[in-house]
PDB file of C-alpha atoms in Angstrom:
ATOM      1  CA  MET A 150       0.238   0.046  -0.047  1.00 76.00           C
ATOM      2  CA  GLU A 151       1.326   3.266  -1.043  1.00 88.00           C
ATOM      3  CA  LEU A 152       0.998   6.156   1.340  1.00 89.00           C
ATOM      4  CA  ARG A 153      -0.046   8.851  -1.907  1.00 89.00           C
ATOM      5  CA  VAL A 154      -2.988   5.544  -2.540  1.00 90.00           C
ATOM      6  CA  LEU A 155      -4.156   5.457   1.435  1.00 91.00           C
ATOM      7  CA  ASN A 156      -4.259   9.063   0.870  1.00 90.00           C
ATOM      8  CA  TYR A 157      -6.757   9.243  -2.012  1.00 90.00           C
ATOM      9  CA  PHE A 158      -8.455   6.858   0.199  1.00 90.00           C
ATOM     10  CA  LEU A 159      -8.838   8.847   3.245  1.00 91.00           C
ATOM     11  CA  THR A 160     -10.129  11.783   1.052  1.00 91.00           C
ATOM     12  CA  VAL A 161     -12.832   9.880  -0.082  1.00 89.00           C
ATOM     13  CA  ALA A 162     -14.002   8.365   2.514  1.00 89.00           C
ATOM     14  CA  ARG A 163     -14.279  11.671   4.346  1.00 89.00           C
ATOM     15  CA  GLU A 164     -15.987  13.292   0.835  1.00 88.00           C
ATOM     16  CA  GLU A 165     -18.943  10.137   0.302  1.00 88.00           C
ATOM     17  CA  ASN A 166     -18.562  11.551  -3.084  1.00 87.00           C
ATOM     18  CA  ILE A 167     -15.876  10.138  -6.416  1.00 87.00           C
ATOM     19  CA  THR A 168     -15.944  13.412  -8.450  1.00 87.00           C
ATOM     20  CA  ARG A 169     -15.914  15.761  -4.470  1.00 87.00           C
ATOM     21  CA  ALA A 170     -12.452  14.007  -3.609  1.00 88.00           C
ATOM     22  CA  ALA A 171     -11.052  13.968  -7.375  1.00 89.00           C
ATOM     23  CA  GLN A 172     -11.945  17.571  -7.268  1.00 89.00           C
ATOM     24  CA  PHE A 173     -10.288  17.808  -3.732  1.00 88.00           C
ATOM     25  CA  LEU A 174      -7.415  15.657  -4.906  1.00 89.00           C
ATOM     26  CA  HIS A 175      -6.637  17.591  -8.193  1.00 88.00           C
ATOM     27  CA  VAL A 176      -6.848  13.950  -9.633  1.00 90.00           C
ATOM     28  CA  THR A 177      -9.334  12.979 -12.503  1.00 91.00           C
ATOM     29  CA  GLN A 178     -12.914  10.660 -11.476  1.00 88.00           C
ATOM     30  CA  PRO A 179     -11.374   7.650 -13.377  1.00 90.00           C
ATOM     31  CA  THR A 180      -7.654   7.923 -12.317  1.00 90.00           C
ATOM     32  CA  LEU A 181      -8.655   7.543  -8.563  1.00 90.00           C
ATOM     33  CA  SER A 182     -11.553   5.426  -9.499  1.00 88.00           C
ATOM     34  CA  ARG A 183      -9.361   3.271 -10.909  1.00 91.00           C
ATOM     35  CA  GLN A 184      -6.468   3.716  -7.565  1.00 91.00           C
ATOM     36  CA  LEU A 185      -9.205   2.853  -5.511  1.00 89.00           C
ATOM     37  CA  MET A 186     -10.229  -0.015  -7.297  1.00 90.00           C
ATOM     38  CA  GLN A 187      -6.355  -1.924  -6.997  1.00 91.00           C
ATOM     39  CA  LEU A 188      -6.309  -0.697  -3.689  1.00 90.00           C
ATOM     40  CA  GLU A 189      -9.235  -3.038  -3.606  1.00 90.00           C
ATOM     41  CA  GLU A 190      -7.781  -5.587  -5.544  1.00 91.00           C
ATOM     42  CA  GLU A 191      -4.868  -6.170  -3.227  1.00 91.00           C
ATOM     43  CA  LEU A 192      -5.698  -5.874   0.040  1.00 91.00           C
ATOM     44  CA  GLY A 193      -8.938  -8.637  -1.553  1.00 92.00           C
ATOM     45  CA  VAL A 194     -11.871  -6.943   0.389  1.00 92.00           C
ATOM     46  CA  LYS A 195     -14.602  -4.639  -0.732  1.00 91.00           C
ATOM     47  CA  LEU A 196     -14.028  -0.992   1.533  1.00 92.00           C
ATOM     48  CA  PHE A 197     -16.879   0.978  -0.730  1.00 89.00           C
ATOM     49  CA  ASN A 198     -20.384   0.323  -0.899  1.00 88.00           C
ATOM     50  CA  ARG A 199     -21.684   2.645  -4.283  1.00 83.00           C
ATOM     51  CA  SER A 200     -24.817   4.297  -5.217  1.00 78.00           C
ATOM     52  CA  ASN A 201     -25.301   7.158  -7.713  1.00 73.00           C
ATOM     53  CA  HIS A 202     -25.183   9.769  -5.053  1.00 74.00           C
ATOM     54  CA  SER A 203     -22.835   8.369  -2.023  1.00 79.00           C
ATOM     55  CA  ILE A 204     -20.152   6.218  -1.888  1.00 86.00           C
ATOM     56  CA  VAL A 205     -19.971   4.678   1.766  1.00 89.00           C
ATOM     57  CA  LEU A 206     -17.056   2.333   3.889  1.00 91.00           C
ATOM     58  CA  THR A 207     -17.826  -1.234   4.353  1.00 92.00           C
ATOM     59  CA  GLU A 208     -17.372  -2.335   7.440  1.00 91.00           C
ATOM     60  CA  GLU A 209     -13.784  -3.692   5.884  1.00 92.00           C
ATOM     61  CA  GLY A 210     -13.274   0.261   4.939  1.00 90.00           C
ATOM     62  CA  MET A 211     -14.045   1.305   8.841  1.00 91.00           C
ATOM     63  CA  LEU A 212     -11.072  -0.691   9.368  1.00 92.00           C
ATOM     64  CA  LEU A 213      -8.672   0.492   6.991  1.00 92.00           C
ATOM     65  CA  LYS A 214      -9.136   3.855   7.824  1.00 91.00           C
ATOM     66  CA  ARG A 215      -8.753   4.465  11.206  1.00 89.00           C
ATOM     67  CA  ARG A 216      -5.047   2.444  10.105  1.00 90.00           C
ATOM     68  CA  ALA A 217      -4.567   4.559   7.111  1.00 90.00           C
ATOM     69  CA  GLN A 218      -5.145   7.472   9.564  1.00 89.00           C
ATOM     70  CA  GLU A 219      -2.292   5.947  11.774  1.00 88.00           C
ATOM     71  CA  LEU A 220      -0.090   5.550   9.467  1.00 89.00           C
ATOM     72  CA  LEU A 221      -0.434   8.368   7.276  1.00 88.00           C
ATOM     73  CA  SER A 222       0.257  10.183  10.961  1.00 86.00           C
ATOM     74  CA  LEU A 223       3.364   8.302  11.730  1.00 84.00           C
ATOM     75  CA  ALA A 224       4.974   9.128   8.899  1.00 85.00           C
ATOM     76  CA  ASP A 225       4.189  12.759   9.422  1.00 82.00           C
ATOM     77  CA  LYS A 226       6.037  12.353  12.499  1.00 76.00           C
ATOM     78  CA  THR A 227       9.096  10.664  11.484  1.00 79.00           C
ATOM     79  CA  LYS A 228       9.235  13.714   8.381  1.00 77.00           C
ATOM     80  CA  LYS A 229       9.330  15.465  10.434  1.00 69.00           C
ATOM     81  CA  GLU A 230      12.091  13.654  12.923  1.00 66.00           C
ATOM     82  CA  LEU A 231      14.089  13.459   9.501  1.00 69.00           C
ATOM     83  CA  LYS A 232      13.827  17.073   8.594  1.00 63.00           C
ATOM     84  CA  GLN A 233      14.576  18.068  12.224  1.00 53.00           C
ATOM     85  CA  GLU A 234      18.536  20.752  11.683  1.00 50.00           C
ATOM     86  CA  LYS A 235      20.785  21.477  14.437  1.00 58.00           C
ATOM     87  CA  GLU A 236      18.754  23.876  16.090  1.00 73.00           C
ATOM     88  CA  LEU A 237      16.298  21.439  18.313  1.00 85.00           C
ATOM     89  CA  SER A 238      12.952  21.665  15.988  1.00 87.00           C
ATOM     90  CA  GLY A 239       9.397  19.326  14.695  1.00 89.00           C
ATOM     91  CA  GLU A 240       6.717  18.126  16.776  1.00 93.00           C
ATOM     92  CA  ILE A 241       6.674  16.326  19.959  1.00 95.00           C
ATOM     93  CA  PHE A 242       3.469  14.118  21.003  1.00 96.00           C
ATOM     94  CA  ILE A 243       2.332  13.807  24.493  1.00 97.00           C
ATOM     95  CA  GLY A 244      -0.042  11.882  25.841  1.00 97.00           C
ATOM     96  CA  SER A 245      -2.411  12.572  29.273  1.00 96.00           C
ATOM     97  CA  GLY A 246      -4.759  11.809  31.862  1.00 91.00           C
ATOM     98  CA  GLU A 247      -6.218  15.075  33.936  1.00 91.00           C
ATOM     99  CA  PHE A 248      -3.940  14.782  36.748  1.00 90.00           C
ATOM    100  CA  ARG A 249      -2.705  18.177  39.591  1.00 90.00           C
ATOM    101  CA  SER A 250       0.434  16.512  38.302  1.00 93.00           C
ATOM    102  CA  PHE A 251       0.013  17.865  34.691  1.00 94.00           C
ATOM    103  CA  SER A 252       0.586  21.502  35.581  1.00 93.00           C
ATOM    104  CA  MET A 253       3.514  20.752  37.091  1.00 94.00           C
ATOM    105  CA  PHE A 254       4.314  19.061  34.025  1.00 96.00           C
ATOM    106  CA  ALA A 255       2.732  21.992  32.112  1.00 96.00           C
ATOM    107  CA  THR A 256       5.511  24.475  33.747  1.00 96.00           C
ATOM    108  CA  PHE A 257       8.609  22.393  32.466  1.00 96.00           C
ATOM    109  CA  LEU A 258       7.453  22.009  28.789  1.00 96.00           C
ATOM    110  CA  ALA A 259       6.869  25.876  28.777  1.00 96.00           C
ATOM    111  CA  SER A 260      10.538  26.198  30.016  1.00 96.00           C
ATOM    112  CA  PHE A 261      11.864  24.517  27.537  1.00 96.00           C
ATOM    113  CA  MET A 262       9.780  25.776  25.010  1.00 94.00           C
ATOM    114  CA  GLU A 263      11.057  28.989  25.739  1.00 94.00           C
ATOM    115  CA  ARG A 264      14.917  27.688  25.361  1.00 93.00           C
ATOM    116  CA  HIS A 265      13.902  26.541  21.721  1.00 94.00           C
ATOM    117  CA  PRO A 266      11.278  27.857  20.365  1.00 93.00           C
ATOM    118  CA  ARG A 267      10.918  26.101  16.753  1.00 92.00           C
ATOM    119  CA  VAL A 268       9.167  23.174  19.048  1.00 94.00           C
ATOM    120  CA  ARG A 269       5.943  22.350  18.316  1.00 94.00           C
ATOM    121  CA  PHE A 270       3.755  19.505  20.499  1.00 95.00           C
ATOM    122  CA  ASP A 271       0.808  17.191  20.187  1.00 96.00           C
ATOM    123  CA  LEU A 272      -1.997  17.014  23.153  1.00 96.00           C
ATOM    124  CA  TYR A 273      -3.941  13.590  23.335  1.00 95.00           C
ATOM    125  CA  SER A 274      -5.905  13.530  26.012  1.00 94.00           C
ATOM    126  CA  GLY A 275      -6.641  10.029  27.538  1.00 91.00           C
ATOM    127  CA  ASN A 276      -6.543   7.436  30.183  1.00 89.00           C
ATOM    128  CA  ALA A 277      -3.381   5.285  30.899  1.00 90.00           C
ATOM    129  CA  ASP A 278      -4.814   2.337  28.798  1.00 90.00           C
ATOM    130  CA  ASN A 279      -5.375   5.198  26.312  1.00 91.00           C
ATOM    131  CA  ILE A 280      -1.822   6.329  26.397  1.00 94.00           C
ATOM    132  CA  LYS A 281       0.449   2.959  26.509  1.00 93.00           C
ATOM    133  CA  GLU A 282      -1.426   2.181  23.325  1.00 93.00           C
ATOM    134  CA  ARG A 283      -1.003   4.896  21.430  1.00 93.00           C
ATOM    135  CA  ILE A 284       3.626   4.841  22.467  1.00 94.00           C
ATOM    136  CA  GLU A 285       3.011   1.124  21.248  1.00 91.00           C
ATOM    137  CA  ARG A 286       2.485   2.393  17.941  1.00 90.00           C
ATOM    138  CA  GLY A 287       4.584   4.577  18.135  1.00 89.00           C
ATOM    139  CA  LEU A 288       1.751   7.996  17.931  1.00 92.00           C
ATOM    140  CA  ILE A 289       2.568   9.305  20.995  1.00 94.00           C
ATOM    141  CA  ASP A 290       6.114   9.952  21.968  1.00 95.00           C
ATOM    142  CA  VAL A 291       6.003  10.322  25.962  1.00 97.00           C
ATOM    143  CA  GLY A 292       3.182  10.177  28.708  1.00 97.00           C
ATOM    144  CA  LEU A 293       1.491  10.724  31.792  1.00 96.00           C
ATOM    145  CA  VAL A 294      -0.045   8.355  32.969  1.00 94.00           C
ATOM    146  CA  SER A 295      -0.919   7.832  37.426  1.00 87.00           C
ATOM    147  CA  ALA A 296      -0.963   5.115  39.812  1.00 79.00           C
ATOM    148  CA  PRO A 297      -2.126   2.412  39.913  1.00 80.00           C
ATOM    149  CA  VAL A 298      -0.581   1.326  36.514  1.00 82.00           C
ATOM    150  CA  ASP A 299       1.578  -1.730  35.242  1.00 84.00           C
ATOM    151  CA  ILE A 300       4.557   0.473  33.657  1.00 86.00           C
ATOM    152  CA  SER A 301       6.913  -2.872  33.469  1.00 86.00           C
ATOM    153  CA  LYS A 302       7.323  -2.305  30.166  1.00 87.00           C
ATOM    154  CA  TYR A 303       8.836   1.403  29.190  1.00 92.00           C
ATOM    155  CA  GLU A 304      11.328   3.774  30.854  1.00 93.00           C
ATOM    156  CA  PHE A 305       9.405   5.785  32.974  1.00 94.00           C
ATOM    157  CA  LEU A 306      10.343   8.901  35.453  1.00 95.00           C
ATOM    158  CA  ARG A 307       8.148   9.526  38.613  1.00 94.00           C
ATOM    159  CA  LEU A 308       6.713  12.737  38.978  1.00 94.00           C
ATOM    160  CA  PRO A 309       6.604  14.052  42.930  1.00 92.00           C
ATOM    161  CA  GLU A 310       3.026  15.262  42.253  1.00 90.00           C
ATOM    162  CA  ARG A 311       0.153  13.400  44.502  1.00 90.00           C
ATOM    163  CA  GLU A 312      -2.941  12.177  43.657  1.00 91.00           C
ATOM    164  CA  HIS A 313      -5.900  12.300  45.919  1.00 93.00           C
ATOM    165  CA  TRP A 314      -9.001  10.241  45.056  1.00 95.00           C
ATOM    166  CA  GLY A 315     -12.366  11.451  45.831  1.00 97.00           C
ATOM    167  CA  PHE A 316     -16.489  11.486  44.415  1.00 98.00           C
ATOM    168  CA  LEU A 317     -17.735  14.278  42.741  1.00 97.00           C
ATOM    169  CA  VAL A 318     -20.994  14.270  43.928  1.00 98.00           C
ATOM    170  CA  HIS A 319     -24.499  17.093  43.447  1.00 98.00           C
ATOM    171  CA  GLU A 320     -24.486  19.556  46.234  1.00 97.00           C
ATOM    172  CA  ASP A 321     -28.194  17.893  46.514  1.00 97.00           C
ATOM    173  CA  SER A 322     -26.653  14.868  48.211  1.00 97.00           C
ATOM    174  CA  PRO A 323     -26.390  14.216  51.922  1.00 96.00           C
ATOM    175  CA  LEU A 324     -22.669  13.262  50.305  1.00 97.00           C
ATOM    176  CA  ALA A 325     -22.533  16.644  49.722  1.00 97.00           C
ATOM    177  CA  GLU A 326     -22.645  17.999  53.315  1.00 97.00           C
ATOM    178  CA  LYS A 327     -19.467  15.057  54.753  1.00 97.00           C
ATOM    179  CA  GLU A 328     -15.720  15.889  54.840  1.00 97.00           C
ATOM    180  CA  ILE A 329     -14.640  12.852  53.671  1.00 98.00           C
ATOM    181  CA  ILE A 330     -16.575   9.865  52.121  1.00 98.00           C
ATOM    182  CA  VAL A 331     -16.250   6.393  54.270  1.00 98.00           C
ATOM    183  CA  PRO A 332     -16.938   3.082  52.255  1.00 97.00           C
ATOM    184  CA  GLU A 333     -19.812   2.584  54.864  1.00 97.00           C
ATOM    185  CA  ASP A 334     -21.327   5.833  52.881  1.00 97.00           C
ATOM    186  CA  LEU A 335     -20.840   4.372  49.280  1.00 97.00           C
ATOM    187  CA  ALA A 336     -23.640   1.406  50.539  1.00 96.00           C
ATOM    188  CA  GLY A 337     -27.317   1.966  48.015  1.00 95.00           C
ATOM    189  CA  GLN A 338     -25.345   5.072  45.803  1.00 97.00           C
ATOM    190  CA  LYS A 339     -24.993   4.822  42.311  1.00 97.00           C
ATOM    191  CA  LEU A 340     -21.180   4.686  41.122  1.00 97.00           C
ATOM    192  CA  MET A 341     -19.288   6.237  37.590  1.00 97.00           C
ATOM    193  CA  ALA A 342     -15.961   5.160  37.595  1.00 95.00           C
ATOM    194  CA  SER A 343     -12.490   4.209  34.884  1.00 92.00           C
ATOM    195  CA  PRO A 344     -12.876   1.175  33.215  1.00 92.00           C
ATOM    196  CA  ARG A 345      -9.181   0.872  34.165  1.00 89.00           C
ATOM    197  CA  THR A 346      -9.038  -2.660  35.337  1.00 89.00           C
ATOM    198  CA  LEU A 347      -6.531  -1.567  38.438  1.00 88.00           C
ATOM    199  CA  ILE A 348      -8.998   1.059  39.544  1.00 91.00           C
ATOM    200  CA  GLN A 349     -11.759  -0.750  39.740  1.00 92.00           C
ATOM    201  CA  GLU A 350      -9.498  -3.362  42.222  1.00 93.00           C
ATOM    202  CA  GLU A 351      -8.233  -0.214  43.849  1.00 93.00           C
ATOM    203  CA  LEU A 352     -12.335   0.233  44.392  1.00 95.00           C
ATOM    204  CA  GLU A 353     -12.953  -2.510  45.240  1.00 95.00           C
ATOM    205  CA  ASN A 354     -10.591  -3.330  47.674  1.00 95.00           C
ATOM    206  CA  TRP A 355     -11.370   0.693  49.533  1.00 96.00           C
ATOM    207  CA  MET A 356     -14.985  -0.143  50.450  1.00 96.00           C
ATOM    208  CA  GLY A 357     -14.414  -3.762  51.625  1.00 96.00           C
ATOM    209  CA  ASP A 358     -17.394  -5.356  52.280  1.00 95.00           C
ATOM    210  CA  VAL A 359     -19.564  -2.432  50.936  1.00 95.00           C
ATOM    211  CA  ALA A 360     -18.755  -3.508  47.642  1.00 94.00           C
ATOM    212  CA  ASP A 361     -22.041  -5.826  47.688  1.00 94.00           C
ATOM    213  CA  ARG A 362     -24.349  -2.664  48.166  1.00 95.00           C
ATOM    214  CA  VAL A 363     -22.477  -0.332  45.899  1.00 95.00           C
ATOM    215  CA  GLU A 364     -24.328  -0.215  42.140  1.00 96.00           C
ATOM    216  CA  VAL A 365     -22.190   0.498  38.944  1.00 95.00           C
ATOM    217  CA  ILE A 366     -23.683   2.466  36.450  1.00 97.00           C
ATOM    218  CA  GLY A 367     -21.296   3.942  34.195  1.00 96.00           C
ATOM    219  CA  THR A 368     -17.665   4.343  33.311  1.00 96.00           C
ATOM    220  CA  PHE A 369     -15.336   6.998  31.830  1.00 94.00           C
ATOM    221  CA  ASN A 370     -12.271   7.915  30.762  1.00 88.00           C
ATOM    222  CA  LEU A 371     -12.264  12.230  31.515  1.00 88.00           C
ATOM    223  CA  LEU A 372     -14.200  13.592  33.851  1.00 93.00           C
ATOM    224  CA  TYR A 373     -15.800  16.754  32.409  1.00 93.00           C
ATOM    225  CA  ASN A 374     -19.157  14.219  30.932  1.00 94.00           C
ATOM    226  CA  ALA A 375     -19.116  12.644  33.762  1.00 96.00           C
ATOM    227  CA  ALA A 376     -19.733  15.545  35.440  1.00 97.00           C
ATOM    228  CA  MET A 377     -22.380  16.496  33.521  1.00 97.00           C
ATOM    229  CA  LEU A 378     -24.086  13.722  34.442  1.00 97.00           C
ATOM    230  CA  VAL A 379     -23.914  13.716  38.172  1.00 98.00           C
ATOM    231  CA  GLN A 380     -25.625  17.771  37.523  1.00 97.00           C
ATOM    232  CA  GLN A 381     -28.674  15.339  36.863  1.00 97.00           C
ATOM    233  CA  LYS A 382     -28.228  13.460  39.710  1.00 97.00           C
ATOM    234  CA  MET A 383     -27.731   9.949  37.617  1.00 97.00           C
ATOM    235  CA  GLY A 384     -24.850   8.526  40.290  1.00 97.00           C
ATOM    236  CA  ILE A 385     -21.636   9.947  42.113  1.00 98.00           C
ATOM    237  CA  ALA A 386     -18.300   9.379  39.780  1.00 98.00           C
ATOM    238  CA  LEU A 387     -14.728   8.463  41.185  1.00 97.00           C
ATOM    239  CA  CYS A 388     -12.153  10.918  39.965  1.00 95.00           C
ATOM    240  CA  ILE A 389      -9.061  12.411  41.589  1.00 93.00           C
ATOM    241  CA  ASP A 390      -9.377  16.115  43.166  1.00 93.00           C
ATOM    242  CA  LEU A 391      -8.461  18.123  39.676  1.00 91.00           C
ATOM    243  CA  ASP A 392      -9.346  21.644  41.825  1.00 80.00           C
ATOM    244  CA  ALA A 393     -11.413  22.368  38.942  1.00 86.00           C
ATOM    245  CA  GLU A 394     -15.114  23.517  39.729  1.00 89.00           C
ATOM    246  CA  TYR A 395     -18.377  22.269  38.005  1.00 94.00           C
ATOM    247  CA  SER A 396     -22.402  24.416  39.205  1.00 94.00           C
ATOM    248  CA  ASN A 397     -23.646  22.585  41.884  1.00 96.00           C
ATOM    249  CA  LEU A 398     -21.090  19.878  42.128  1.00 97.00           C
ATOM    250  CA  LYS A 399     -19.013  19.307  45.294  1.00 97.00           C
ATOM    251  CA  PHE A 400     -15.651  17.514  45.059  1.00 97.00           C
ATOM    252  CA  VAL A 401     -15.526  14.913  48.238  1.00 97.00           C
ATOM    253  CA  PRO A 402     -12.051  13.090  49.605  1.00 97.00           C
ATOM    254  CA  LEU A 403     -11.673  10.034  50.564  1.00 97.00           C
ATOM    255  CA  SER A 404     -10.917   8.015  54.363  1.00 96.00           C
ATOM    256  CA  PRO A 405      -8.959   6.185  54.548  1.00 95.00           C
ATOM    257  CA  GLN A 406      -6.688   8.437  52.087  1.00 93.00           C
ATOM    258  CA  MET A 407      -6.530   6.940  48.542  1.00 91.00           C
ATOM    259  CA  ASP A 408      -4.016   7.968  46.856  1.00 89.00           C
ATOM    260  CA  GLY A 409      -1.360   7.653  43.775  1.00 86.00           C
ATOM    261  CA  GLY A 410       1.772   9.281  42.226  1.00 88.00           C
ATOM    262  CA  SER A 411       2.117   9.732  38.446  1.00 93.00           C
ATOM    263  CA  VAL A 412       5.136   8.691  36.336  1.00 94.00           C
ATOM    264  CA  LEU A 413       6.318  10.206  32.509  1.00 96.00           C
ATOM    265  CA  ILE A 414       6.906   6.890  30.644  1.00 96.00           C
ATOM    266  CA  TRP A 415       7.937   6.703  27.548  1.00 95.00           C
ATOM    267  CA  LYS A 416       9.228   2.898  25.235  1.00 91.00           C
ATOM    268  CA  LYS A 417      12.146   1.189  26.453  1.00 88.00           C
ATOM    269  CA  ASN A 418      14.581  -0.193  23.368  1.00 81.00           C
ATOM    270  CA  GLN A 419      13.386   3.357  21.227  1.00 79.00           C
ATOM    271  CA  VAL A 420      15.761   6.247  19.407  1.00 77.00           C
ATOM    272  CA  SER A 421      13.680   9.196  20.010  1.00 83.00           C
ATOM    273  CA  SER A 422      14.304  12.110  18.487  1.00 89.00           C
ATOM    274  CA  PRO A 423      17.014  14.255  19.511  1.00 90.00           C
ATOM    275  CA  THR A 424      14.166  16.808  20.296  1.00 93.00           C
ATOM    276  CA  VAL A 425      12.157  14.667  22.233  1.00 94.00           C
ATOM    277  CA  GLU A 426      15.288  13.187  24.120  1.00 94.00           C
ATOM    278  CA  ALA A 427      16.476  16.951  25.171  1.00 95.00           C
ATOM    279  CA  LEU A 428      12.614  16.998  26.499  1.00 96.00           C
ATOM    280  CA  LEU A 429      13.320  14.607  29.060  1.00 96.00           C
ATOM    281  CA  GLU A 430      16.509  15.372  29.604  1.00 96.00           C
ATOM    282  CA  HIS A 431      15.094  18.334  31.022  1.00 96.00           C
ATOM    283  CA  THR A 432      12.430  16.991  33.000  1.00 97.00           C
ATOM    284  CA  LYS A 433      14.358  15.034  34.763  1.00 96.00           C
ATOM    285  CA  GLN A 434      16.656  17.608  35.558  1.00 95.00           C
ATOM    286  CA  CYS A 435      13.325  19.641  36.874  1.00 95.00           C
ATOM    287  CA  VAL A 436      12.382  17.142  39.085  1.00 95.00           C
ATOM    288  CA  LYS A 437      15.869  16.444  40.469  1.00 93.00           C
ATOM    289  CA  GLY A 438      16.092  19.773  41.283  1.00 91.00           C
ATOM    290  CA  ILE A 439      12.364  20.098  42.930  1.00 90.00           C
ATOM    291  CA  THR A 440      12.855  16.750  45.104  1.00 84.00           C
ATOM    292  CA  GLU A 441      16.786  17.981  46.424  1.00 83.00           C
ATOM    293  CA  ASN A 442      14.470  21.424  47.470  1.00 76.00           C
ATOM    294  CA  THR A 443      12.178  18.933  50.002  1.00 68.00           C
TER     295      THR A 443
END
């Protein structure tokens, strides 16, 4: 598969019309149609369902669309890395969950980019599983994830900031009147939590026997949309204290505390670009400076 043909394929998938796609790509319609048919022959599958007025992806076409986007993104990232000059430049692909510790990492990134103004970044937000998957596929250079997390496959740097867990509750809930939430307070509650297995196991351990009297009604990976559900009084949401404000909602910490650290991870035995290596070294020095002064 040629990258050029994959770009043709993605353009047709987006436009859902051969004529419009050909105009956008500045190629003739017969040329574009021939390239698509050759791609289908090469792969041995049907990628489109065609009609007089539109062209729609098949299930195989949807799979190729996801993979083609990843391949073109990786190819573009590789080109930028190879074109770097002596002065640091290029793009750093960063993944992170929503943590207080990202504020600390943001100061490191800001001071790094002040020294190297030609550097750019691409920030992807997701949970630890999302981020590790994208690191494995080469789509992210470094990722900030929170414990508990399996980092055995990665090089890592622990940030000194601690993350504190609690529940986001509606102000009308009796839980909002409490300064802390203990396991017994959750009996009969409807919970929303992370889909990550390690987080769910830690929550169950924290709840103990009360876990059997709690109903988990849903999962989420980032907090904002879950907060909208809490506003509708659908349940309470397990989250990290982000010091964020939502209308009619209150964060209540857990007791005993369920805390964890955050870890900057990157792939083991991988040759990174000079720009990524420089950011990692800069971050290590920043963390060293903080720990030596505390």
